[in-house]
mmCIF file of C-alpha atoms in Angstrom:
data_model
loop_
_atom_site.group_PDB
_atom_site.id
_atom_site.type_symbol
_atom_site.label_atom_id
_atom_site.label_comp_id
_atom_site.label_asym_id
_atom_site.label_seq_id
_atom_site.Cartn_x
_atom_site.Cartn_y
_atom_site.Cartn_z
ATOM 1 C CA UNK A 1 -37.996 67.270 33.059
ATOM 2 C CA UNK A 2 -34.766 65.680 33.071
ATOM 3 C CA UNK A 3 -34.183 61.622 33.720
ATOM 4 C CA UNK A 4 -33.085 60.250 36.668
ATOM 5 C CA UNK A 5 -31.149 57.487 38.044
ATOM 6 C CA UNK A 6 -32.974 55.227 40.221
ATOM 7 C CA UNK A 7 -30.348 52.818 41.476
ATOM 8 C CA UNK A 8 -27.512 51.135 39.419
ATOM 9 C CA UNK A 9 -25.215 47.713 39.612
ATOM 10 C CA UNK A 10 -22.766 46.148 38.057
ATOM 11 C CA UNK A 11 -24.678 44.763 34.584
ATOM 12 C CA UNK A 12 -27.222 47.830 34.554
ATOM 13 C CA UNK A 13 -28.871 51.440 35.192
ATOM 14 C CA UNK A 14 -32.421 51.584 36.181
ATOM 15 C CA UNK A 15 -33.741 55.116 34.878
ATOM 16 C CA UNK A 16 -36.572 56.982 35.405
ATOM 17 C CA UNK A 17 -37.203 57.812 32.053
ATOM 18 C CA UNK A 18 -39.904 61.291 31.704
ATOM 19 C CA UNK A 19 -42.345 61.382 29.060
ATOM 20 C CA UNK A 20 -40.619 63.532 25.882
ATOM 21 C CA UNK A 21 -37.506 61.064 25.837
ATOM 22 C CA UNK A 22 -36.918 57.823 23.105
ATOM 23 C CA UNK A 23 -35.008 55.469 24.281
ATOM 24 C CA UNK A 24 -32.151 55.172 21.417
ATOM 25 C CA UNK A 25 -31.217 58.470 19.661
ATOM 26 C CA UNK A 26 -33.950 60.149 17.715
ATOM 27 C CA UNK A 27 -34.307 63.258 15.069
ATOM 28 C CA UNK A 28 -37.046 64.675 16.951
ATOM 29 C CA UNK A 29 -36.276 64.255 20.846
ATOM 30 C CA UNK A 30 -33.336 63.649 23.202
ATOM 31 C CA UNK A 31 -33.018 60.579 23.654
ATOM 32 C CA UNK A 32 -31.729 58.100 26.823
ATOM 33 C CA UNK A 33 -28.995 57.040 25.014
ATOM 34 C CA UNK A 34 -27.275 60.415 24.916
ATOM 35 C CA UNK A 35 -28.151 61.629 27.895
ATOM 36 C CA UNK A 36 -26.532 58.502 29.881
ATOM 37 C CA UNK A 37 -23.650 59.275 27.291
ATOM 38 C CA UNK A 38 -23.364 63.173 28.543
ATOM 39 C CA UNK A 39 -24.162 62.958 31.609
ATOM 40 C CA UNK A 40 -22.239 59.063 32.602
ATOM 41 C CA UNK A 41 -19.914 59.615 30.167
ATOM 42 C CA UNK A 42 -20.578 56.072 29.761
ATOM 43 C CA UNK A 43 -19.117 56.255 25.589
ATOM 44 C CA UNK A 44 -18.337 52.410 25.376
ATOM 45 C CA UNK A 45 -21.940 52.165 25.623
ATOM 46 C CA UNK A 46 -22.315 52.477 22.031
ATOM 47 C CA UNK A 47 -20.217 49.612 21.228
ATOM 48 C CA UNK A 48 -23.642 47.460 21.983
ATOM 49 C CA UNK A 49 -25.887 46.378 19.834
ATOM 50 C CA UNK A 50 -29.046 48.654 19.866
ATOM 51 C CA UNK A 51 -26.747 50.978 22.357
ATOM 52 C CA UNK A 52 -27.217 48.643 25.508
ATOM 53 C CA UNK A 53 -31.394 48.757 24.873
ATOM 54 C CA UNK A 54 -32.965 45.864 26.668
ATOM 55 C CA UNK A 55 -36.515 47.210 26.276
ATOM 56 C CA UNK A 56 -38.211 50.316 25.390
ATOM 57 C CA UNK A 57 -41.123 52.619 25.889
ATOM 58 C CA UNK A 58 -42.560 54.842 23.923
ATOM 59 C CA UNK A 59 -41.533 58.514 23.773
ATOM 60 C CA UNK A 60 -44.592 60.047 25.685
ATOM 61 C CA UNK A 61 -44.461 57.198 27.922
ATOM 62 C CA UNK A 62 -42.923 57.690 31.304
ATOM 63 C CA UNK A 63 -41.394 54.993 34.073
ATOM 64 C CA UNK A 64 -39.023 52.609 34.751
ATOM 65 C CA UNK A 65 -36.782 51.890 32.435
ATOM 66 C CA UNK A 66 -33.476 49.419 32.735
ATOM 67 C CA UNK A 67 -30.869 49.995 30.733
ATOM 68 C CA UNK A 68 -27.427 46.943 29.910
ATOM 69 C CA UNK A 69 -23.902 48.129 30.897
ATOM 70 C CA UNK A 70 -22.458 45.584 29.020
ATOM 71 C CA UNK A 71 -22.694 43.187 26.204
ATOM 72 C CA UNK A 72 -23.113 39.687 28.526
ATOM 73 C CA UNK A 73 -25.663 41.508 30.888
ATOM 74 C CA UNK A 74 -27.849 43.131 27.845
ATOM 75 C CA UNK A 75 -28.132 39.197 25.863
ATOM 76 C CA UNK A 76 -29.244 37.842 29.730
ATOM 77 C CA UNK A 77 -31.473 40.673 30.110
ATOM 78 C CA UNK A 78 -33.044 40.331 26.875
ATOM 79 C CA UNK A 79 -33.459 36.725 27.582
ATOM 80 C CA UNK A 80 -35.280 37.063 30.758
ATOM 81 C CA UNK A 81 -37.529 39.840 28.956
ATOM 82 C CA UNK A 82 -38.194 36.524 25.898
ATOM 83 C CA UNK A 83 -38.700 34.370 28.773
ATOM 84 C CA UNK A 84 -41.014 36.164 30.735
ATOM 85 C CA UNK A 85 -39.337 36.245 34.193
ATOM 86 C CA UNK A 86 -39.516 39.971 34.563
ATOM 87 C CA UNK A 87 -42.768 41.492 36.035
ATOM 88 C CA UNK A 88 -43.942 45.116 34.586
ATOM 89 C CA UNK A 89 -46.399 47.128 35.699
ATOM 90 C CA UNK A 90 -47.819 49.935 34.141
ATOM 91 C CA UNK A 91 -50.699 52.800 35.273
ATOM 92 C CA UNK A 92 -52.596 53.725 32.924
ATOM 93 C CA UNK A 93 -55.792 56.223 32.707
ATOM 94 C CA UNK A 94 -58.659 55.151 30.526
ATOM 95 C CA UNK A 95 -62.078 55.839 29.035
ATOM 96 C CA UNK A 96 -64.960 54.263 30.387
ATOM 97 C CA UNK A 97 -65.626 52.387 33.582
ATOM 98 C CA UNK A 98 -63.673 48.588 32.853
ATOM 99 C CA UNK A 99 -64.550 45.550 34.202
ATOM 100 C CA UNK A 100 -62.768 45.101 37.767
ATOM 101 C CA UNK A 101 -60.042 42.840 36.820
ATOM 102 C CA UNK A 102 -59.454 41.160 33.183
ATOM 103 C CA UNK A 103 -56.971 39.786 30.534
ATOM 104 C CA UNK A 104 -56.632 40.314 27.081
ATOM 105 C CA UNK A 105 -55.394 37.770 25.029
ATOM 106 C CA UNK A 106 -55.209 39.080 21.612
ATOM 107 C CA UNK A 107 -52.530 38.822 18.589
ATOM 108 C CA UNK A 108 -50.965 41.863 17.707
ATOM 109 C CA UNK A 109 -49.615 42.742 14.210
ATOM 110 C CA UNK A 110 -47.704 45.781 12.237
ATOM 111 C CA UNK A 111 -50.457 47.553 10.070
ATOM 112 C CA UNK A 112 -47.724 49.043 7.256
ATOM 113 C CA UNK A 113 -50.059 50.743 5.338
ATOM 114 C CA UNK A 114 -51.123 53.413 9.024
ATOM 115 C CA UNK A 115 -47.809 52.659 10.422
ATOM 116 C CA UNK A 116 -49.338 51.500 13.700
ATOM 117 C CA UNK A 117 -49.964 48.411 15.015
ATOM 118 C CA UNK A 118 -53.389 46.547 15.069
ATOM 119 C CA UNK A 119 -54.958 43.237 16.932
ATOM 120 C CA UNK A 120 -54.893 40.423 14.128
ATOM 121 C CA UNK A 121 -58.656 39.386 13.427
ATOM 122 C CA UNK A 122 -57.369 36.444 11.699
ATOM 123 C CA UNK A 123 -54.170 34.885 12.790
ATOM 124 C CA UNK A 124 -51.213 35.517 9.849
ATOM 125 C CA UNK A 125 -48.034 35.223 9.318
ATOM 126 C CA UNK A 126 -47.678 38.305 10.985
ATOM 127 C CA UNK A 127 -49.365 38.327 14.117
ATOM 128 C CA UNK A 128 -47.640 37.808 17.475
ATOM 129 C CA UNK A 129 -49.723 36.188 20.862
ATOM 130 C CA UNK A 130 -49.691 39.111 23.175
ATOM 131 C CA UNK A 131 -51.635 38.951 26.814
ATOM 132 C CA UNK A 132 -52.009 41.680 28.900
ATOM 133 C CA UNK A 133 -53.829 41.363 32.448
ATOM 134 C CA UNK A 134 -54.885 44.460 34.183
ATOM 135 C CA UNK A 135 -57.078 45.688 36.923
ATOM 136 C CA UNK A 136 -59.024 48.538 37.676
ATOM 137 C CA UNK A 137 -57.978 50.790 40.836
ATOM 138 C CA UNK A 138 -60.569 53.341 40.663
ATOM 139 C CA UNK A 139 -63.524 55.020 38.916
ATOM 140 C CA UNK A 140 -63.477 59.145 38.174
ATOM 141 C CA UNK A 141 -65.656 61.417 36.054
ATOM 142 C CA UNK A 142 -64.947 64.222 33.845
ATOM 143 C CA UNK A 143 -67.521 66.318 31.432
ATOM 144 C CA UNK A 144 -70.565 63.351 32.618
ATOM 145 C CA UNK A 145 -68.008 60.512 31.118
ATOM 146 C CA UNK A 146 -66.525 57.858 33.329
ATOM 147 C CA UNK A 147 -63.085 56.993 33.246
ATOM 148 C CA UNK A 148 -61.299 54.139 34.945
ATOM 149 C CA UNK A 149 -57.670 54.117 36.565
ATOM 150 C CA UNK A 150 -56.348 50.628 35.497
ATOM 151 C CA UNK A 151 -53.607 48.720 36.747
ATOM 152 C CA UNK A 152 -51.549 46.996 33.393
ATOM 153 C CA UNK A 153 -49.282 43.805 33.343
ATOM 154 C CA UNK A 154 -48.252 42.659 30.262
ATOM 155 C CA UNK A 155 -46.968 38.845 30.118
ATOM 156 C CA UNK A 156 -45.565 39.093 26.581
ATOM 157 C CA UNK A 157 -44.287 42.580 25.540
ATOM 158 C CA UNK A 158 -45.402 43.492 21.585
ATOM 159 C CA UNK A 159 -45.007 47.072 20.302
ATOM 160 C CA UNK A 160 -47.327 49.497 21.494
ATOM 161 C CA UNK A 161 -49.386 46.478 23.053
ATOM 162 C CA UNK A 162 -50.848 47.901 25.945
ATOM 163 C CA UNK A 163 -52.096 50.789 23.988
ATOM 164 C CA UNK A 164 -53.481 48.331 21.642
ATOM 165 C CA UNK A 165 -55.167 45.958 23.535
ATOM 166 C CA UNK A 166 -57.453 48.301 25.891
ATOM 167 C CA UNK A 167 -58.203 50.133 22.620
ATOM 168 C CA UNK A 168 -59.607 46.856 21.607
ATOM 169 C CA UNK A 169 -61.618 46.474 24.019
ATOM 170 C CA UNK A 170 -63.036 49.625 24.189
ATOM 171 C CA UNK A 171 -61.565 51.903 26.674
ATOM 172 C CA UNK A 172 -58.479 53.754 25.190
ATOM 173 C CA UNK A 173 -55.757 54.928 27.088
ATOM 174 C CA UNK A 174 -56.862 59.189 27.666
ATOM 175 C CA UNK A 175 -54.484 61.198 25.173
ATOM 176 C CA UNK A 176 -52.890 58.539 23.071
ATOM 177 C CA UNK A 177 -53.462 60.196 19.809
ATOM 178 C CA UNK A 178 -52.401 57.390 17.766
ATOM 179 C CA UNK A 179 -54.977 54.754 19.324
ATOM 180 C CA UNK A 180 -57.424 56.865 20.943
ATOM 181 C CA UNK A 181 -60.513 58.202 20.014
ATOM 182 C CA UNK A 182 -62.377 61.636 19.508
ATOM 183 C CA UNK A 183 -63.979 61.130 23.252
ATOM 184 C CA UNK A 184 -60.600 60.053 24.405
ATOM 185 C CA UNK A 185 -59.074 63.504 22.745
ATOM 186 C CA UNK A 186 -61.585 65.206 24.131
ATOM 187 C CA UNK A 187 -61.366 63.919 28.039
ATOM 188 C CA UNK A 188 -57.376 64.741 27.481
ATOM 189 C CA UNK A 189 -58.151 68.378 26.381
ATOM 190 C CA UNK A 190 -60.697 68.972 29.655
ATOM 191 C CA UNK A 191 -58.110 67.094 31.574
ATOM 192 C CA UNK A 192 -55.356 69.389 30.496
ATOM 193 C CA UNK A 193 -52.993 66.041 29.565
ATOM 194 C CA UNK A 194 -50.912 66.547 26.592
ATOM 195 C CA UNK A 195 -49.977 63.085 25.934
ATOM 196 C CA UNK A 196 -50.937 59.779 27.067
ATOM 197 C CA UNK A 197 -51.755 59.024 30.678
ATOM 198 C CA UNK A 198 -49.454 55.589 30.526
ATOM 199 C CA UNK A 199 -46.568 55.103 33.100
ATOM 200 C CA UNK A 200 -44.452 52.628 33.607
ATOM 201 C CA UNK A 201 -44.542 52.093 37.814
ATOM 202 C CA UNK A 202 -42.486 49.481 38.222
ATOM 203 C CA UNK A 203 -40.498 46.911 37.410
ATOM 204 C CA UNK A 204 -39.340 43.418 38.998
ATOM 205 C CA UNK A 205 -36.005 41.756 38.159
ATOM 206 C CA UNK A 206 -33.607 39.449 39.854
ATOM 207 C CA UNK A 207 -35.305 39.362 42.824
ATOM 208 C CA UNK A 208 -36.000 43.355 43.527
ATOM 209 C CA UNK A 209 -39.155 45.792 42.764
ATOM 210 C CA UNK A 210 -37.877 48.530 41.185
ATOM 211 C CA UNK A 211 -40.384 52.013 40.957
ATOM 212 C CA UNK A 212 -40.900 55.339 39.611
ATOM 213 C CA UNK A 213 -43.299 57.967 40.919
ATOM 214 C CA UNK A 214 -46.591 59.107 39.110
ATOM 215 C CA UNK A 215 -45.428 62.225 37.329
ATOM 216 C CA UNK A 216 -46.593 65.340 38.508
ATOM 217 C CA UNK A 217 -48.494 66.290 34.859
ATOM 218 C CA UNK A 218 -50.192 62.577 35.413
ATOM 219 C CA UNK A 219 -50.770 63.313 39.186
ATOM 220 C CA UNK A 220 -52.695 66.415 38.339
ATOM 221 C CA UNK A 221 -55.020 64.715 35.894
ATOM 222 C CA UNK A 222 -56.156 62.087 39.735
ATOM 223 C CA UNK A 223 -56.246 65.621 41.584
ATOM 224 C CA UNK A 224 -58.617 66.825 39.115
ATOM 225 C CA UNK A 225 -60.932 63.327 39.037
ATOM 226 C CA UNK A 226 -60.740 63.201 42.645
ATOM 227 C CA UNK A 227 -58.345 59.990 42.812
ATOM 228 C CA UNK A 228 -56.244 58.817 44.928
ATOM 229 C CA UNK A 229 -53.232 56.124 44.303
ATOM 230 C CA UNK A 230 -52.721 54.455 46.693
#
């Protein structure tokens, strides 16, 4: 699956960006960057810093993604990402049944030595607040386990934090094999999902709600559970 362009203006692109993509150019995968370069022919691009990046998401994560046109409109971009004015949303497919509605308020920090990120148990030097409220949408069932469809905002917006923080409290995102677990590898494998069940739905900036469609792999996972998103 190839990205698509969602709508564009004068200081940006909103993308669609399919699981299998990074954002800036990568060894290992195509990347965003180049394909708004081959197929835009937008070259001056590069001239940014960090190639007109304003956020990311991770390379098996699929979604909304928005992408600076220019210099000025990247630095006010990233500023309203520091400052918290943009809303994100992401869908995400879990193990266990969660609570109905919660927030996780948990410091996040790099763990060098796994080269993965970890909640800080003490704060340190190297720790970063990081909150992330979510909700639960609905309640399936595969091989007797139950797993919950889970609505995810994150306020602040730390590496691999939404991973993270439902990890921490118990219900890891279904196929993320770098935070999940052997019953969370296991529910991907009878689900037939080959990477993580974590989209990015939407996003809400200067005043418009900007969306991307459940993917069909991810849509086929609810068809098999018997869920419906509404």
């Amino acid at each position: 699956m190839l990205p698509t362009l969602i709508t564009e203006n004068a200081d940006y692109f909103v993308i669609n960006k399919p699981a299998g993509y990074s954002v800036e150019p990568h060894p290992n995968y195509p990347s965003i960057s180049d394909w708004l370069n081959t197929v835009y022919h937008i070259y001056a691009i590069k001239d940014l810093d960090r190639f007109g990046i304003v956020h990311r998401l991770d390379v098996e994560t699929s979604g909304v993604l928005i992408w600076a046109k220019n210099k000025l409109a990247q630095e006010d971009l990233q500023k309203s990402w520091q400052g918290r004015v943009v809303k994100k949303t992401y869908i995400a497919l879990v193990v266990g049944e969660t609570p109905e509605a919660g927030s996780v308020e948990l410091s996040i920090e790099r763990d060098n030595r796994n080269d993965r990120m970890r909640v800080a148990l003490l704060p340190s030097a190297k720790s970063r607040p990081a909150i992330t409220n979510y909700r639960r949408l609905a309640v399936g069932e595969r091989e007797g386990e139950k797993v919950s469809l889970v609505e995810c905002s994150p306020v602040t917006g730390r590496t691999h934090q939404i991973r993270v923080h439902l990890q921490s409290i118990g219900h890891p995102i279904i196929g993320d094999e770098l935070y999940g677990s052997k019953l969370s590898d296991n529910l991907a494998e009878h689900l037939g999902l080959t990477r993580q069940f974590l989209h990015a739905s939407s996003i809400e900036l200067d005043a418009n709600t900007y969306q991307a469609p459940l993917p069909e792999d991810l849509q086929n996972v609810l068809i098999l559970l018997k869920i419906q998103l509404a």
